[in-house]
mmCIF file of N, CA, C and O in Angstrom:
data_model
loop_
_atom_site.group_PDB
_atom_site.id
_atom_site.type_symbol
_atom_site.label_atom_id
_atom_site.label_comp_id
_atom_site.label_asym_id
_atom_site.label_seq_id
_atom_site.Cartn_x
_atom_site.Cartn_y
_atom_site.Cartn_z
ATOM 1 N N ILE A 559 121.802 77.503 101.705
ATOM 2 C CA ILE A 559 122.605 77.601 100.508
ATOM 3 C C ILE A 559 124.002 77.128 100.877
ATOM 4 O O ILE A 559 124.600 77.640 101.819
ATOM 5 N N VAL A 560 124.524 76.196 100.152
ATOM 6 C CA VAL A 560 125.835 75.631 100.429
ATOM 7 C C VAL A 560 126.900 76.719 100.283
ATOM 8 O O VAL A 560 126.907 77.487 99.330
ATOM 9 N N GLY A 561 127.781 76.797 101.266
ATOM 10 C CA GLY A 561 128.873 77.766 101.223
ATOM 11 C C GLY A 561 128.469 79.175 101.594
ATOM 12 O O GLY A 561 129.245 80.113 101.449
ATOM 13 N N PHE A 562 127.258 79.343 102.091
ATOM 14 C CA PHE A 562 126.760 80.670 102.444
ATOM 15 C C PHE A 562 126.526 80.726 103.938
ATOM 16 O O PHE A 562 125.664 80.046 104.462
ATOM 17 N N GLU A 563 127.326 81.517 104.635
ATOM 18 C CA GLU A 563 127.146 81.695 106.070
ATOM 19 C C GLU A 563 126.537 83.059 106.302
ATOM 20 O O GLU A 563 126.919 84.043 105.680
ATOM 21 N N ASN A 564 125.590 83.101 107.209
ATOM 22 C CA ASN A 564 124.915 84.353 107.505
ATOM 23 C C ASN A 564 124.336 84.267 108.908
ATOM 24 O O ASN A 564 124.095 83.190 109.427
ATOM 25 N N SER A 565 124.135 85.398 109.495
ATOM 26 C CA SER A 565 123.430 85.446 110.770
ATOM 27 C C SER A 565 122.345 86.498 110.642
ATOM 28 O O SER A 565 122.412 87.382 109.795
ATOM 29 N N SER A 566 121.340 86.363 111.457
ATOM 30 C CA SER A 566 120.254 87.332 111.407
ATOM 31 C C SER A 566 119.733 87.571 112.811
ATOM 32 O O SER A 566 119.988 86.806 113.735
ATOM 33 N N ASP A 567 119.020 88.647 112.951
ATOM 34 C CA ASP A 567 118.354 88.997 114.200
ATOM 35 C C ASP A 567 116.864 88.829 113.988
ATOM 36 O O ASP A 567 116.319 89.249 112.964
ATOM 37 N N ALA A 568 116.211 88.231 114.946
ATOM 38 C CA ALA A 568 114.766 88.044 114.866
ATOM 39 C C ALA A 568 114.170 88.354 116.222
ATOM 40 O O ALA A 568 114.815 88.196 117.254
ATOM 41 N N GLY A 569 112.944 88.809 116.219
ATOM 42 C CA GLY A 569 112.289 89.090 117.482
ATOM 43 C C GLY A 569 110.973 89.810 117.264
ATOM 44 O O GLY A 569 110.449 89.861 116.142
ATOM 45 N N PHE A 570 110.461 90.373 118.328
ATOM 46 C CA PHE A 570 109.203 91.093 118.308
ATOM 47 C C PHE A 570 109.449 92.513 118.792
ATOM 48 O O PHE A 570 110.215 92.733 119.730
ATOM 49 N N ALA A 571 108.782 93.465 118.166
ATOM 50 C CA ALA A 571 108.803 94.855 118.621
ATOM 51 C C ALA A 571 107.381 95.206 119.046
ATOM 52 O O ALA A 571 106.417 94.851 118.358
ATOM 53 N N PHE A 572 107.236 95.873 120.176
ATOM 54 C CA PHE A 572 105.929 96.231 120.713
ATOM 55 C C PHE A 572 105.824 97.747 120.796
ATOM 56 O O PHE A 572 106.723 98.407 121.298
ATOM 57 N N GLU A 573 104.715 98.280 120.302
ATOM 58 C CA GLU A 573 104.457 99.718 120.357
ATOM 59 C C GLU A 573 103.050 99.945 120.876
ATOM 60 O O GLU A 573 102.126 99.221 120.505
ATOM 61 N N GLU A 574 102.894 100.978 121.718
ATOM 62 C CA GLU A 574 101.554 101.341 122.142
ATOM 63 C C GLU A 574 100.794 101.844 120.931
ATOM 64 O O GLU A 574 101.340 102.544 120.086
ATOM 65 N N ALA A 575 99.539 101.458 120.842
ATOM 66 C CA ALA A 575 98.675 101.898 119.748
ATOM 67 C C ALA A 575 97.304 102.195 120.332
ATOM 68 O O ALA A 575 96.962 101.700 121.408
ATOM 69 N N GLU A 576 96.544 102.990 119.625
ATOM 70 C CA GLU A 576 95.212 103.324 120.117
ATOM 71 C C GLU A 576 94.391 102.056 120.316
ATOM 72 O O GLU A 576 94.225 101.261 119.395
ATOM 73 N N GLY A 577 93.964 101.837 121.540
ATOM 74 C CA GLY A 577 93.154 100.666 121.851
ATOM 75 C C GLY A 577 93.923 99.374 122.022
ATOM 76 O O GLY A 577 93.336 98.310 122.112
ATOM 77 N N GLY A 578 95.264 99.408 122.055
ATOM 78 C CA GLY A 578 95.991 98.170 122.239
ATOM 79 C C GLY A 578 97.472 98.308 122.014
ATOM 80 O O GLY A 578 98.065 99.346 122.289
ATOM 81 N N THR A 579 98.048 97.274 121.494
ATOM 82 C CA THR A 579 99.489 97.212 121.252
ATOM 83 C C THR A 579 99.734 96.722 119.835
ATOM 84 O O THR A 579 99.152 95.733 119.398
ATOM 85 N N LYS A 580 100.618 97.403 119.127
ATOM 86 C CA LYS A 580 101.022 96.962 117.787
ATOM 87 C C LYS A 580 102.238 96.062 117.966
ATOM 88 O O LYS A 580 103.218 96.439 118.601
ATOM 89 N N VAL A 581 102.171 94.854 117.399
ATOM 90 C CA VAL A 581 103.260 93.887 117.485
ATOM 91 C C VAL A 581 103.844 93.702 116.087
ATOM 92 O O VAL A 581 103.120 93.448 115.135
ATOM 93 N N THR A 582 105.159 93.833 115.982
ATOM 94 C CA THR A 582 105.845 93.600 114.720
ATOM 95 C C THR A 582 106.828 92.459 114.910
ATOM 96 O O THR A 582 107.640 92.493 115.832
ATOM 97 N N TRP A 583 106.720 91.459 114.072
ATOM 98 C CA TRP A 583 107.627 90.318 114.095
ATOM 99 C C TRP A 583 108.672 90.590 113.029
ATOM 100 O O TRP A 583 108.352 90.739 111.862
ATOM 101 N N PHE A 584 109.932 90.662 113.425
ATOM 102 C CA PHE A 584 110.962 91.028 112.457
ATOM 103 C C PHE A 584 112.049 89.975 112.360
ATOM 104 O O PHE A 584 112.264 89.193 113.270
ATOM 105 N N ASN A 585 112.694 89.968 111.231
ATOM 106 C CA ASN A 585 113.845 89.113 110.971
ATOM 107 C C ASN A 585 114.718 89.892 110.011
ATOM 108 O O ASN A 585 114.295 90.226 108.915
ATOM 109 N N SER A 586 115.922 90.232 110.419
ATOM 110 C CA SER A 586 116.795 91.026 109.556
ATOM 111 C C SER A 586 118.212 90.490 109.609
ATOM 112 O O SER A 586 118.636 89.904 110.583
ATOM 113 N N GLY A 587 118.905 90.680 108.519
ATOM 114 C CA GLY A 587 120.291 90.240 108.430
ATOM 115 C C GLY A 587 120.936 90.823 107.189
ATOM 116 O O GLY A 587 120.277 91.481 106.376
ATOM 117 N N ASP A 588 122.214 90.619 107.037
ATOM 118 C CA ASP A 588 122.941 91.111 105.876
ATOM 119 C C ASP A 588 123.145 89.975 104.881
ATOM 120 O O ASP A 588 123.578 88.884 105.248
ATOM 121 N N PHE A 589 122.821 90.247 103.643
ATOM 122 C CA PHE A 589 123.044 89.292 102.561
ATOM 123 C C PHE A 589 124.151 89.821 101.662
ATOM 124 O O PHE A 589 124.154 91.007 101.324
ATOM 125 N N PRO A 590 125.059 88.966 101.247
ATOM 126 C CA PRO A 590 125.998 89.396 100.211
ATOM 127 C C PRO A 590 125.202 89.819 98.976
ATOM 128 O O PRO A 590 124.097 89.332 98.727
ATOM 129 N N PHE A 591 125.749 90.714 98.208
ATOM 130 C CA PHE A 591 125.033 91.291 97.071
ATOM 131 C C PHE A 591 124.382 90.248 96.176
ATOM 132 O O PHE A 591 123.218 90.369 95.804
ATOM 133 N N LYS A 592 125.107 89.183 95.851
ATOM 134 C CA LYS A 592 124.565 88.202 94.902
ATOM 135 C C LYS A 592 123.375 87.413 95.460
ATOM 136 O O LYS A 592 122.659 86.774 94.718
ATOM 137 N N TYR A 593 123.125 87.479 96.778
ATOM 138 C CA TYR A 593 121.996 86.771 97.379
ATOM 139 C C TYR A 593 120.843 87.699 97.741
ATOM 140 O O TYR A 593 119.842 87.257 98.296
ATOM 141 N N ARG A 594 120.941 88.974 97.438
ATOM 142 C CA ARG A 594 119.899 89.918 97.846
ATOM 143 C C ARG A 594 118.556 89.658 97.189
ATOM 144 O O ARG A 594 117.530 90.075 97.693
ATOM 145 N N ILE A 595 118.541 88.959 96.080
ATOM 146 C CA ILE A 595 117.272 88.610 95.441
ATOM 147 C C ILE A 595 116.403 87.803 96.402
ATOM 148 O O ILE A 595 115.180 87.914 96.404
ATOM 149 N N PHE A 596 117.029 87.002 97.276
ATOM 150 C CA PHE A 596 116.268 86.231 98.261
ATOM 151 C C PHE A 596 115.549 87.148 99.247
ATOM 152 O O PHE A 596 114.448 86.844 99.691
ATOM 153 N N GLY A 597 116.170 88.263 99.582
ATOM 154 C CA GLY A 597 115.527 89.231 100.467
ATOM 155 C C GLY A 597 114.249 89.775 99.856
ATOM 156 O O GLY A 597 113.258 89.999 100.553
ATOM 157 N N LEU A 598 114.246 89.972 98.551
ATOM 158 C CA LEU A 598 113.055 90.469 97.868
ATOM 159 C C LEU A 598 111.938 89.429 97.863
ATOM 160 O O LEU A 598 110.757 89.777 97.817
ATOM 161 N N MET A 599 112.289 88.166 97.922
ATOM 162 C CA MET A 599 111.290 87.090 97.902
ATOM 163 C C MET A 599 110.865 86.674 99.314
ATOM 164 O O MET A 599 109.942 85.879 99.467
ATOM 165 N N MET A 600 111.526 87.197 100.326
ATOM 166 C CA MET A 600 111.290 86.743 101.694
ATOM 167 C C MET A 600 109.839 86.942 102.140
ATOM 168 O O MET A 600 109.254 86.061 102.763
ATOM 169 N N ASP A 601 109.238 88.084 101.818
ATOM 170 C CA ASP A 601 107.856 88.308 102.248
ATOM 171 C C ASP A 601 106.931 87.277 101.616
ATOM 172 O O ASP A 601 106.048 86.741 102.275
ATOM 173 N N LYS A 602 107.154 86.977 100.356
ATOM 174 C CA LYS A 602 106.319 85.978 99.681
ATOM 175 C C LYS A 602 106.523 84.598 100.311
ATOM 176 O O LYS A 602 105.581 83.828 100.465
ATOM 177 N N MET A 603 107.763 84.287 100.708
ATOM 178 C CA MET A 603 108.064 82.972 101.269
ATOM 179 C C MET A 603 107.644 82.866 102.734
ATOM 180 O O MET A 603 107.170 81.821 103.169
ATOM 181 N N MET A 604 107.826 83.928 103.512
ATOM 182 C CA MET A 604 107.613 83.847 104.960
ATOM 183 C C MET A 604 106.415 84.648 105.464
ATOM 184 O O MET A 604 105.994 84.476 106.600
ATOM 185 N N GLY A 605 105.871 85.531 104.638
ATOM 186 C CA GLY A 605 104.797 86.423 105.082
ATOM 187 C C GLY A 605 103.614 85.699 105.687
ATOM 188 O O GLY A 605 103.101 86.079 106.742
ATOM 189 N N LYS A 606 103.156 84.626 105.045
ATOM 190 C CA LYS A 606 102.008 83.870 105.545
ATOM 191 C C LYS A 606 102.319 83.261 106.914
ATOM 192 O O LYS A 606 101.493 83.295 107.822
ATOM 193 N N THR A 607 103.522 82.732 107.079
ATOM 194 C CA THR A 607 103.926 82.140 108.356
ATOM 195 C C THR A 607 103.946 83.203 109.450
ATOM 196 O O THR A 607 103.466 82.971 110.564
ATOM 197 N N PHE A 608 104.501 84.376 109.152
ATOM 198 C CA PHE A 608 104.526 85.464 110.133
ATOM 199 C C PHE A 608 103.100 85.884 110.495
ATOM 200 O O PHE A 608 102.770 86.054 111.668
ATOM 201 N N ASP A 609 102.228 86.048 109.494
ATOM 202 C CA ASP A 609 100.849 86.457 109.753
ATOM 203 C C ASP A 609 100.113 85.435 110.618
ATOM 204 O O ASP A 609 99.394 85.805 111.554
ATOM 205 N N GLU A 610 100.306 84.141 110.322
ATOM 206 C CA GLU A 610 99.656 83.096 111.118
ATOM 207 C C GLU A 610 100.172 83.106 112.553
ATOM 208 O O GLU A 610 99.399 82.947 113.500
ATOM 209 N N GLY A 611 101.479 83.274 112.726
ATOM 210 C CA GLY A 611 102.048 83.318 114.073
ATOM 211 C C GLY A 611 101.547 84.505 114.870
ATOM 212 O O GLY A 611 101.218 84.386 116.056
ATOM 213 N N LEU A 612 101.458 85.665 114.234
ATOM 214 C CA LEU A 612 100.940 86.855 114.917
ATOM 215 C C LEU A 612 99.473 86.676 115.275
ATOM 216 O O LEU A 612 99.034 87.085 116.362
ATOM 217 N N GLN A 613 98.695 86.048 114.411
ATOM 218 C CA GLN A 613 97.278 85.809 114.712
ATOM 219 C C GLN A 613 97.130 84.853 115.890
ATOM 220 O O GLN A 613 96.288 85.054 116.758
ATOM 221 N N LYS A 614 97.972 83.806 115.939
ATOM 222 C CA LYS A 614 97.929 82.882 117.077
ATOM 223 C C LYS A 614 98.290 83.595 118.374
ATOM 224 O O LYS A 614 97.689 83.354 119.418
ATOM 225 N N MET A 615 99.297 84.477 118.318
ATOM 226 C CA MET A 615 99.684 85.239 119.505
ATOM 227 C C MET A 615 98.523 86.124 119.960
ATOM 228 O O MET A 615 98.191 86.181 121.149
ATOM 229 N N LYS A 616 97.873 86.805 119.021
ATOM 230 C CA LYS A 616 96.742 87.685 119.327
ATOM 231 C C LYS A 616 95.621 86.906 119.997
ATOM 232 O O LYS A 616 95.091 87.316 121.037
ATOM 233 N N THR A 617 95.259 85.759 119.414
ATOM 234 C CA THR A 617 94.190 84.930 119.972
ATOM 235 C C THR A 617 94.547 84.466 121.381
ATOM 236 O O THR A 617 93.715 84.526 122.293
ATOM 237 N N HIS A 618 95.769 84.027 121.576
ATOM 238 C CA HIS A 618 96.208 83.558 122.898
ATOM 239 C C HIS A 618 96.122 84.684 123.934
ATOM 240 O O HIS A 618 95.574 84.494 125.024
ATOM 241 N N ILE A 619 96.635 85.848 123.576
ATOM 242 C CA ILE A 619 96.643 86.972 124.522
ATOM 243 C C ILE A 619 95.226 87.432 124.830
ATOM 244 O O ILE A 619 94.894 87.714 125.987
ATOM 245 N N GLU A 620 94.373 87.502 123.816
ATOM 246 C CA GLU A 620 92.997 87.954 124.040
ATOM 247 C C GLU A 620 92.194 86.977 124.885
ATOM 248 O O GLU A 620 91.198 87.358 125.490
ATOM 249 N N ASN A 621 92.606 85.716 124.962
ATOM 250 C CA ASN A 621 91.894 84.720 125.757
ATOM 251 C C ASN A 621 92.492 84.524 127.152
ATOM 252 O O ASN A 621 92.023 83.678 127.902
ATOM 253 N N MET A 622 93.506 85.315 127.473
ATOM 254 C CA MET A 622 94.089 85.240 128.813
ATOM 255 C C MET A 622 93.181 85.973 129.797
ATOM 256 O O MET A 622 92.494 86.926 129.421
ATOM 257 N N PRO A 623 93.172 85.550 131.060
ATOM 258 C CA PRO A 623 92.373 86.284 132.042
ATOM 259 C C PRO A 623 92.920 87.695 132.215
ATOM 260 O O PRO A 623 94.118 87.939 132.055
ATOM 261 N N ALA A 624 92.007 88.634 132.518
ATOM 262 C CA ALA A 624 92.400 90.036 132.684
ATOM 263 C C ALA A 624 93.369 90.210 133.850
ATOM 264 O O ALA A 624 94.271 91.031 133.801
ATOM 265 N N GLU A 625 93.165 89.443 134.883
ATOM 266 C CA GLU A 625 94.028 89.514 136.067
ATOM 267 C C GLU A 625 94.653 88.147 136.294
ATOM 268 O O GLU A 625 93.983 87.126 136.128
ATOM 269 N N PRO A 626 95.926 88.111 136.684
ATOM 270 C CA PRO A 626 96.529 86.807 136.991
ATOM 271 C C PRO A 626 95.839 86.172 138.195
ATOM 272 O O PRO A 626 95.303 86.874 139.052
ATOM 273 N N ALA A 627 95.811 84.878 138.223
ATOM 274 C CA ALA A 627 95.211 84.163 139.349
ATOM 275 C C ALA A 627 95.936 84.535 140.626
ATOM 276 O O ALA A 627 97.157 84.665 140.660
ATOM 277 N N ALA A 628 95.178 84.739 141.668
ATOM 278 C CA ALA A 628 95.757 85.096 142.956
ATOM 279 C C ALA A 628 96.548 83.913 143.512
ATOM 280 O O ALA A 628 96.107 82.774 143.445
ATOM 281 N N ALA A 629 97.701 84.212 144.036
ATOM 282 C CA ALA A 629 98.501 83.162 144.667
ATOM 283 C C ALA A 629 97.858 82.793 146.000
ATOM 284 O O ALA A 629 97.328 83.648 146.705
ATOM 285 N N ALA A 630 97.905 81.534 146.310
ATOM 286 C CA ALA A 630 97.364 81.091 147.589
ATOM 287 C C ALA A 630 98.196 81.659 148.714
ATOM 288 O O ALA A 630 99.433 81.622 148.677
ATOM 289 N N THR A 631 97.529 82.207 149.700
ATOM 290 C CA THR A 631 98.221 82.757 150.866
ATOM 291 C C THR A 631 98.102 81.740 152.002
ATOM 292 O O THR A 631 96.987 81.383 152.386
ATOM 293 N N PRO A 632 99.220 81.268 152.491
ATOM 294 C CA PRO A 632 99.133 80.276 153.570
ATOM 295 C C PRO A 632 98.539 80.909 154.831
ATOM 296 O O PRO A 632 98.758 82.079 155.121
ATOM 297 N N GLU A 633 97.767 80.126 155.519
ATOM 298 C CA GLU A 633 97.160 80.594 156.757
ATOM 299 C C GLU A 633 98.175 80.408 157.882
ATOM 300 O O GLU A 633 98.752 79.355 158.046
ATOM 301 N N VAL A 634 98.408 81.462 158.626
ATOM 302 C CA VAL A 634 99.359 81.416 159.747
ATOM 303 C C VAL A 634 98.564 81.552 161.031
ATOM 304 O O VAL A 634 97.846 82.530 161.225
ATOM 305 N N LYS A 635 98.692 80.567 161.897
ATOM 306 C CA LYS A 635 97.985 80.606 163.179
ATOM 307 C C LYS A 635 98.984 80.899 164.282
ATOM 308 O O LYS A 635 100.071 80.331 164.318
ATOM 309 N N THR A 636 98.619 81.781 165.129
ATOM 310 C CA THR A 636 99.449 82.055 166.303
ATOM 311 C C THR A 636 98.614 81.781 167.552
ATOM 312 O O THR A 636 97.423 82.027 167.577
ATOM 313 N N GLU A 637 99.237 81.245 168.571
ATOM 314 C CA GLU A 637 98.518 80.935 169.797
ATOM 315 C C GLU A 637 99.010 81.765 170.921
ATOM 316 O O GLU A 637 100.033 82.224 171.080
#
């Protein structure tokens, strides 16, 4: 919006949940009063994108190996 400056905080919140982890993707900021109507429309505008991103994260994490690959240990010979 022309002439409208704003900043927001975005990130992920992680909580332990039964059988796994609950992930919340958040984006919050302050809107001047006359622009607050956009906040009410934000879920409709961004909700699908957030849901798709969370699903991609879930799929990626569930397909990771249970244990990280072992680092190669160099062989040391002593004589």
